[in-house]
Structure formats: C-alpha cells, structure tokens
Coordinates of C-alpha atoms in Angstrom, one line a residue:
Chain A
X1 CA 0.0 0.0 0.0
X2 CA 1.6 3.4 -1.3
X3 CA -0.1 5.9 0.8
X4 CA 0.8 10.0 -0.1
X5 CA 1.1 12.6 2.5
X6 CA 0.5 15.5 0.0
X7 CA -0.2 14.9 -3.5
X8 CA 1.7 13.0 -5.9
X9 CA 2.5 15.6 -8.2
X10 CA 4.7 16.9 -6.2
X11 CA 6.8 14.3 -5.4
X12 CA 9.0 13.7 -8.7
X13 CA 12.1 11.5 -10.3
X14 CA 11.6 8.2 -8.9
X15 CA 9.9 4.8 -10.0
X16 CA 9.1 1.5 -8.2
X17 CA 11.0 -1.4 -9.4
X18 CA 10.1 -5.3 -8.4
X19 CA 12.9 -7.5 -8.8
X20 CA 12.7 -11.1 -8.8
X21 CA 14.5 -13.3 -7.0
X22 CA 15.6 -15.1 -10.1
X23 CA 18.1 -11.9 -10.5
X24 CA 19.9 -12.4 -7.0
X25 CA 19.7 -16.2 -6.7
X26 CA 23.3 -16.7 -8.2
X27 CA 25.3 -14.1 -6.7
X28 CA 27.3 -13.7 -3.4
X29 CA 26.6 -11.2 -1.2
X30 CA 28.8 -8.6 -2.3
X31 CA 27.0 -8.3 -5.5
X32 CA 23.8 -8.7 -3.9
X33 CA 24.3 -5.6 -2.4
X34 CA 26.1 -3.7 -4.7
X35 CA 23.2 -4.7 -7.1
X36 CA 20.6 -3.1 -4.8
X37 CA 22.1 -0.4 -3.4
X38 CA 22.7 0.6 -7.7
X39 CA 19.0 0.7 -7.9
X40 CA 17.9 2.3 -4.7
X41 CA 21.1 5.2 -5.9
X42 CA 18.9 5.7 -9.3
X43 CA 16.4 6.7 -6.7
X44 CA 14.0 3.9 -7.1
X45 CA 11.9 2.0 -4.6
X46 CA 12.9 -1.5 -4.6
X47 CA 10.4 -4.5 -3.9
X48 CA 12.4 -7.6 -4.0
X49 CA 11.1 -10.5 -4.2
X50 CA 12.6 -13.2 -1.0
X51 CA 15.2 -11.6 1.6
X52 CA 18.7 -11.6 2.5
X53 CA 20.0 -13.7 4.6
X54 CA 20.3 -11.5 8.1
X55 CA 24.0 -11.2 7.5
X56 CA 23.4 -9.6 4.0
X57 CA 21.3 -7.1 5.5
X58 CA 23.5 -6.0 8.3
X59 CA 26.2 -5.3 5.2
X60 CA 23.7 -3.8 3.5
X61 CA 23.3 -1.6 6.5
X62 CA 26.9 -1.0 6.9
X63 CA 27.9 -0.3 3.0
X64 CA 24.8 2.0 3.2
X65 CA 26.4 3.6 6.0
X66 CA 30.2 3.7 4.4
X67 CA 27.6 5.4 1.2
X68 CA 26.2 8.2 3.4
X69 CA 30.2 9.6 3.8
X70 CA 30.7 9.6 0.5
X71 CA 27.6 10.4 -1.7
X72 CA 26.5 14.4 -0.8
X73 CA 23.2 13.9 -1.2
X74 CA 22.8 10.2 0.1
X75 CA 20.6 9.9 3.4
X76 CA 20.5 6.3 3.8
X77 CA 17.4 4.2 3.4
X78 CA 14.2 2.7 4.5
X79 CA 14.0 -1.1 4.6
X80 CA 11.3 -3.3 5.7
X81 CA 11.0 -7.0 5.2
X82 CA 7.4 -9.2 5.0
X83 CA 8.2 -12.7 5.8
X84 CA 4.3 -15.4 4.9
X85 CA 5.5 -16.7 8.8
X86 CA 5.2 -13.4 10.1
X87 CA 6.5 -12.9 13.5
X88 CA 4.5 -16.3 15.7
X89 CA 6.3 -19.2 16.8
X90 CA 6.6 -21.8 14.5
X91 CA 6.0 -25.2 15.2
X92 CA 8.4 -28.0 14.3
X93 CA 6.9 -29.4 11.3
X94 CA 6.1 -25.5 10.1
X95 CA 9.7 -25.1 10.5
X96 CA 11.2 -27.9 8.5
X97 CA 9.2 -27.3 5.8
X98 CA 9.6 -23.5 5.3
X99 CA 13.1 -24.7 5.5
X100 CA 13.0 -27.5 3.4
X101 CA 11.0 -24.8 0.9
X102 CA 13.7 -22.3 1.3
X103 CA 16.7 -25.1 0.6
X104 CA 15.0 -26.0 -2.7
X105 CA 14.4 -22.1 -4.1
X106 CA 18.0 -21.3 -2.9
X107 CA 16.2 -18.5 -0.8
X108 CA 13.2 -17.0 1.4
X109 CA 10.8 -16.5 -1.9
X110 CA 7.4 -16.0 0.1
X111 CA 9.0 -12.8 1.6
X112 CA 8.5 -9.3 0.3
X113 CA 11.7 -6.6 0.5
X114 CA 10.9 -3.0 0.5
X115 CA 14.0 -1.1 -0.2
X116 CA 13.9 2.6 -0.7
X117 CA 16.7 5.9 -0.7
X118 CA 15.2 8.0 2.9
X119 CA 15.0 11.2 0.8
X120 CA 12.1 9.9 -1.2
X121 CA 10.9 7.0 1.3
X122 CA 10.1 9.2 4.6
X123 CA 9.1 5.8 6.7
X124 CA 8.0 2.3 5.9
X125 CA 5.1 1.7 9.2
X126 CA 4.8 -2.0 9.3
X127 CA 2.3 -3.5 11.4
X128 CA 1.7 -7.6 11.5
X129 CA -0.9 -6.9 8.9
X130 CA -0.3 -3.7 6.9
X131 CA 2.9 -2.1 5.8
X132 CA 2.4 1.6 4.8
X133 CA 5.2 3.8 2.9
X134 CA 4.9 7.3 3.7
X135 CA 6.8 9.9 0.9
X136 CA 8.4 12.4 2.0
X137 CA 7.3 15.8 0.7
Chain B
X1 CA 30.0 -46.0 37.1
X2 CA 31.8 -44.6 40.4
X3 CA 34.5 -43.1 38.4
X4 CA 32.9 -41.6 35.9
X5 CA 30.6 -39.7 38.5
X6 CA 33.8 -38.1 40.1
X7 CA 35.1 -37.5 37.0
X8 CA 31.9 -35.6 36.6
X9 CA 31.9 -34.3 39.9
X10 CA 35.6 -32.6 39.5
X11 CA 35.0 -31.4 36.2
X12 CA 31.9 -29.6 37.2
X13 CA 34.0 -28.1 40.3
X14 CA 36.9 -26.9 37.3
X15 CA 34.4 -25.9 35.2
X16 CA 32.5 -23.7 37.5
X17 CA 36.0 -22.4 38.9
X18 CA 36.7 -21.4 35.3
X19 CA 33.2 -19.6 34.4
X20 CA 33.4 -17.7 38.0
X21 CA 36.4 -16.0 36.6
X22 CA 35.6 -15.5 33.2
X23 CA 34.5 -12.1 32.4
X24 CA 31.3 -12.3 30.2
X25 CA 30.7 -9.3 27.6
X26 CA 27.3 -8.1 27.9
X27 CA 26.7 -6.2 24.8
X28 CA 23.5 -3.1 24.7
X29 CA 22.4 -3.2 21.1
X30 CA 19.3 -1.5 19.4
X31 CA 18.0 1.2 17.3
X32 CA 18.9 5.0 18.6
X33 CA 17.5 7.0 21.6
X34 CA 16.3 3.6 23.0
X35 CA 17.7 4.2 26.1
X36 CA 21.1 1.6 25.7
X37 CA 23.3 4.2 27.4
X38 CA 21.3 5.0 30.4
X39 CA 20.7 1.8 31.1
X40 CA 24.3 0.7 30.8
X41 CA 25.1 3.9 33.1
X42 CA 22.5 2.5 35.7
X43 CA 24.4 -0.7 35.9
X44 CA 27.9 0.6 35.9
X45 CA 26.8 3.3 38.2
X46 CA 24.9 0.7 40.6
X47 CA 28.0 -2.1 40.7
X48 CA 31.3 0.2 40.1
X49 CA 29.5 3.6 41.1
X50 CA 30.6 4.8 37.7
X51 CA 28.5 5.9 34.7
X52 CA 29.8 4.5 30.9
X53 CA 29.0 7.2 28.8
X54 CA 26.9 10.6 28.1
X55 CA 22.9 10.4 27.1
X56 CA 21.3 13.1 25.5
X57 CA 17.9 13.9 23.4
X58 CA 19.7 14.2 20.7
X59 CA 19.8 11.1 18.4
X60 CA 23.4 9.1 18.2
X61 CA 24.8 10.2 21.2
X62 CA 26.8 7.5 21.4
X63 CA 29.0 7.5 18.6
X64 CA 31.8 5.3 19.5
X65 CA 31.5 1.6 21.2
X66 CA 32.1 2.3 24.8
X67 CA 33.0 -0.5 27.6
X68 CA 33.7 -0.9 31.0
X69 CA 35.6 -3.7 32.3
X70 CA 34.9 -5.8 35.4
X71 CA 31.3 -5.0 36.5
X72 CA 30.6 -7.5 39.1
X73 CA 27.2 -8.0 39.7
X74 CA 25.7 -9.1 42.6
X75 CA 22.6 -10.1 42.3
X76 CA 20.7 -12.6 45.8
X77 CA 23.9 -13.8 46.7
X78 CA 25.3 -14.9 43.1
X79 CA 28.3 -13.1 41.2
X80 CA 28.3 -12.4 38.0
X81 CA 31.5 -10.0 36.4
X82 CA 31.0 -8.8 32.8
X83 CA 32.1 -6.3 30.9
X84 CA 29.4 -3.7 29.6
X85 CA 29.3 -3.1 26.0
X86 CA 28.0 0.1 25.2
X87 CA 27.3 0.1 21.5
X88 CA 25.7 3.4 19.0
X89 CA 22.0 2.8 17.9
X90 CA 21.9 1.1 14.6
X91 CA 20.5 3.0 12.1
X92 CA 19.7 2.7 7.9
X93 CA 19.4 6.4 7.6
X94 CA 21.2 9.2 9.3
X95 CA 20.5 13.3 7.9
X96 CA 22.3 15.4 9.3
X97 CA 19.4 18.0 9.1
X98 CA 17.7 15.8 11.4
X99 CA 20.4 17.4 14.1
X100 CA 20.0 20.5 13.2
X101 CA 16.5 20.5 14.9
X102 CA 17.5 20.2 17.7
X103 CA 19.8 23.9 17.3
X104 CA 23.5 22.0 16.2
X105 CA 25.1 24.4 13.8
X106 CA 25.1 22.9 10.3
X107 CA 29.1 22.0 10.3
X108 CA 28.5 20.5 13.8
X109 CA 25.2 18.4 12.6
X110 CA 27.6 17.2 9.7
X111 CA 30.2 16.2 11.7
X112 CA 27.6 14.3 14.0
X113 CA 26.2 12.5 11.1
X114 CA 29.4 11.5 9.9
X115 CA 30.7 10.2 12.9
X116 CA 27.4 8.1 13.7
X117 CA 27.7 6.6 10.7
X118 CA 30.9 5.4 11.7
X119 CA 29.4 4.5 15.0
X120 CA 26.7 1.9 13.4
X121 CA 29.4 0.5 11.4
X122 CA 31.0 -0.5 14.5
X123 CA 28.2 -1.5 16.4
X124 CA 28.2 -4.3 13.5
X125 CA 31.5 -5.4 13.5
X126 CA 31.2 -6.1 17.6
X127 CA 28.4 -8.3 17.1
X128 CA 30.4 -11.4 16.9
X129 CA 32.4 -10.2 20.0
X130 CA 29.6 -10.6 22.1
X131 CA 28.4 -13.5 24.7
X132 CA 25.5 -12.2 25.8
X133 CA 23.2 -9.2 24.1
X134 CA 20.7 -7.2 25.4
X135 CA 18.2 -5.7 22.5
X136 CA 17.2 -2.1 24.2
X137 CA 14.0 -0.8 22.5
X138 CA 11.5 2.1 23.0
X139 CA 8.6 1.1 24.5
X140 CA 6.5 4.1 23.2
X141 CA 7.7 3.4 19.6
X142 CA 6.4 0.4 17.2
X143 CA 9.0 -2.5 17.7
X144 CA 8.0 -3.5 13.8
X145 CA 11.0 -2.0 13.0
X146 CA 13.5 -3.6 10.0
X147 CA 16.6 -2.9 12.5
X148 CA 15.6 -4.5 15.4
X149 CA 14.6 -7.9 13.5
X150 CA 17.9 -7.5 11.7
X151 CA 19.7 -7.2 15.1
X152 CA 17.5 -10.2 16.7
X153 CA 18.1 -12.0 13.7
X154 CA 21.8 -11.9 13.2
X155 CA 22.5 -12.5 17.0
X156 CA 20.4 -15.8 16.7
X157 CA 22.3 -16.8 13.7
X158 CA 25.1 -16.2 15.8
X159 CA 23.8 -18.1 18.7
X160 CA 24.3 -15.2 20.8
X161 CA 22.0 -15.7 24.1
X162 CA 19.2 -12.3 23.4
X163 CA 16.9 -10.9 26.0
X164 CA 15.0 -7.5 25.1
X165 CA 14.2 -4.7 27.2
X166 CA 11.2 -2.8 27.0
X167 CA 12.6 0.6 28.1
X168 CA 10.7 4.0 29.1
X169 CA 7.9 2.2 30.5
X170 CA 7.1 5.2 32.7
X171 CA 5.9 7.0 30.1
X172 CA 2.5 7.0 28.8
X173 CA 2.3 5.8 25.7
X174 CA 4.2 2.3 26.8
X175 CA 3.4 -0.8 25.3
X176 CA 5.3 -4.0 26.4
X177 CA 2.6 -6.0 25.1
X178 CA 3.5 -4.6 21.5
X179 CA 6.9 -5.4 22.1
X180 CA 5.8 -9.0 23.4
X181 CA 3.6 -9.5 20.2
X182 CA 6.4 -8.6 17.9
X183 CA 8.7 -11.2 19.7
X184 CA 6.6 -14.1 20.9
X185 CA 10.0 -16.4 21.1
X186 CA 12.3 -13.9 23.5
X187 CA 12.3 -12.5 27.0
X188 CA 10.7 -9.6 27.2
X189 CA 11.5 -7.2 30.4
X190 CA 10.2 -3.8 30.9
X191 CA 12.4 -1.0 32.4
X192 CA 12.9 2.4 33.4
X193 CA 16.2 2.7 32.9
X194 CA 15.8 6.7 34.1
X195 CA 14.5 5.6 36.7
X196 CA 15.8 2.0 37.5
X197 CA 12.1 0.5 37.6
X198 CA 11.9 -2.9 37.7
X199 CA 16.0 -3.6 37.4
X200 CA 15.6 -6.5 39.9
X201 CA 13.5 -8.5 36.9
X202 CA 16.1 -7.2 34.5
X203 CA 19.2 -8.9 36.6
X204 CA 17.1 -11.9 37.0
X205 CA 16.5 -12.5 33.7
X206 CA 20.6 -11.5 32.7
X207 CA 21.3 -14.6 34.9
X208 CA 19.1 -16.9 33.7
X209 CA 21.0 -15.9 30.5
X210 CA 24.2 -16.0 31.5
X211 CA 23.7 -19.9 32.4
X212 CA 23.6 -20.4 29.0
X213 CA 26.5 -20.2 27.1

C-alpha cells in the first residue's frame, strides 16, 4: 500500500521497481548488495522479491552507511522486510518445511523486501498486517 | 559407574572455577535514543558507582563503542563479572538536518552524522564479539522495526544468548505488550532505565541468560 502525505505531483524523479529473485539467486553477497544499493542510488523503490540472509542485511546496512560519507546527497534508506510466517512461533513441522521450501528455491521467496533511498521513502510503518510507505514531501 | 561420576563431579568443580572467573561481555544493542546508554550507566553506576557514557535527546549520542571492564554484579547472593558493551543505535538512515532541529550548527550536525555513521558500522563489527546481548527498545515506539529484526536476527544466527528490554515504560504511551507480540519467542522485560524501575527483573533474567552459554 503506497499511501501520499500530499499529492503526488509533487513528489517527482523516482519509480518503483520489483525484482525477482531469479536476479539475485546466483550471486554472493557482495554483488547482492552492490546490485541493490545501484537501484535504490537511481532513486527507485525497490520490492524484492525473498530476503537476504540476516547477515546480508546488516552489510547492507553498513555499506549503506560507508555510502552516506561519501555520496553528498545520500541519506541512507528505509528497509522493511514481509516474511508469509510473520513474527508467531513456528511449530516443528512448520519449521522444516519453510526450510526445506527455502533449501530447494535457494532463498526465502514468500517474503517481500521494501528497499527505498530516505530522501524519497520518509518511513515504511509496518504493522503484522499492513505495511504503509509514507513519501516524504 | 563410580569413576565416571567423580570424573563428573571434578570437572563440574573446574568448570564452574573457570566460568566464575571469566568475564562475560554483555553487549547493549538497538536502534537510537532507546535508552542503551542510560541503562548501561544504571548498571555501571549501581556495581562500580561509575557511569559508561553521556545520554542526551539528541539522536546518536553514542558515537563510539564504549566498555567498562569488570562490572561485578551481585545479584541474591550470586556473582556475576561482565564487561558492559555500550554500542551506538543502529540505524539505515542518518540526515544530518535531522540534528539540526535540535539547534547543532550545520558543520556540527555534519560532523555528528558523519561520525554516527561510523558509530553503526562498529556497532556491527562487535556483534560477533559478544556472549550475551541485550536488545534495548523504546517502548513508546512500534517494535515493527526492520533494525531491530535485523539485530534479533543476526545475534540468533550467531547463537548469541538475546533478552529485550522494553525501556521507558514510565511514560505513557508504553506498550510491552507490543513489544511482546512482535517477539513471541524472546524475554521480554520492561524497564525504566531513568528511573531503574523494575532492574531487579532485569538482573534476573541476565542470569538466567548467562547460564547459557
């Protein structure tokens, strides 16, 4: 759900982009990143579909970091990650089958990734069952 | 049979020996302005009578990882030592205009942002230092936050012992149960770490956890 503080004429130069998982599957994590952190530059929002693994997105967190020294007008970004399990306990058959699932697509596919650069993407308010993206001005 | 129980028996006296002298690092992680610092500071200040580090409204306070060595705690009779971990709030956007609200010049707001930055990346790299974590969050703030699953989730992948604190809770708008929901699997403990409400729970459950590892 894309929801607009003020109206979305004003907010200009940027484009939602969905990338499958299919793009990612086959590269380490370096390029992972690199390859995401490219789009969210061009000032795009990013859905991806699956995650990273949980190391991925703590270097995501700290090359986005190393990115804000660098690039003048970089902010950082908003990231928020839907996962189908959600946040409940998960029993032990649930478990060894979402693994099991996960083994055989090489990855988390049933999760969503919301990637976006914080000087378009304001906040992502997630909720266990909503996510809202608020623009910024 | 006989042997092998005082086999047992000695290497559980050795063993415990060992762990009684081993200092355990206690690391504070979570997002910014959570309260990490003054609750570190109410623990240093309550076993060594020393504080670890400034707090302040302002957002990144703590810029630098931060640590002071042999805290012993007491707690009904049993000893722990660790050494506290102070680490800056983790962050995936810092604008330095953000500081600037709060009346820092522009240079200094720059300077701020630059160094937190350098702060979270170092919060990171400490992660695998740790033996024991304790997830600090907001309880007046919606714990559906991408940094602290990322957190939660990389310390389980590390098998790093978690327990979270629900911090502020005397304020208002409080909601432990929010915090609960959003972690069904972990300990969760609310504080006042201003006003060291409900610490005795909090040293409890640090125990429990420290048996662990």
């Amino acid at each position: 759900m894309v929801k607009k503080r003020n109206e979305f004429g004003k907010i200009k130069g940027f484009s939602i982009q969905f990338l499958p998982y299919s793009e990612i599957r086959d590269l380490n994590s370096t390029e992972r990143i690199k390859k995401i952190l490219g789009i969210v530059l061009g000032n795009n929002i990013l859905i991806l579909q699956g995650r990273l693994r949980s190391d991925e997105e703590t270097r995501l967190i700290e090359d986005t970091m190393a990115m804000i020294s660098h690039l003048k007008d970089f902010r950082g970004i908003e990231l928020a990650v839907i996962s189908n399990n959600g946040n409940e306990p998960e029993g032990f058959f649930r478990r060894v089958k979402s693994n099991l699932i996960t083994a055989i697509a090489g990855g988390d596919i049933g999760a969503l990734t919301i990637i976006g650069p914080a000087t378009i993407v304001k906040e992502i308010r997630r909720n266990p069952k909503k996510i809202e993206l608020f623009l910024n001005k | 049979m006989v042997a092998k129980m005082i086999k047992s028996f000695f290497k559980k006296i050795f063993f415990n020996l060992f762990k009684q002298k081993r200092e355990l690092k206690l690391g504070f992680y979570g997002p910014p302005n959570a309260g990490k610092t003054s609750l570190a500071n109410r623990i240093c200040k309550d076993f060594t009578g020393e504080g670890i580090g400034s707090v302040s409204k302002v957002p990144h306070e703590t810029r630098t990882v931060q640590f002071k060595e042999k805290v012993e705690i007491n707690y009904k009779g049993k000893k722990i030592t660790f050494k506290i971990i102070d680490t800056p709030g983790i962050a995936t956007k810092i604008d330095y205009e953000e500081f600037m609200k709060f009346k820092l010049k522009k240079k200094d707001a720059k300077e701020r942002a630059k160094e937190a930055t350098q702060g979270v990346i170092e919060s990171i790299k400490w992660l695998d230092d740790m033996d024991v974590v304790v997830v600090v969050l907001d309880s007046t703030q919606n714990p559906y936050n991408q940094v602290n699953i990322t957190i939660i989730g990389n310390l389980v992948a590390r098998k790093i012992p978690v327990l979270i604190v629900a911090n502020k809770i005397d304020l208002g708008k409080a909601n432990i149960k929010k915090i609960e929901a959003a972690f069904p699997e972990y300990d969760v403990v609310g504080i006042s770490a201003r006003y060291g409400k409900n610490l005795e729970e909090f040293y409890e459950s640090i125990f429990k956890l420290a048996k662990k590892i």
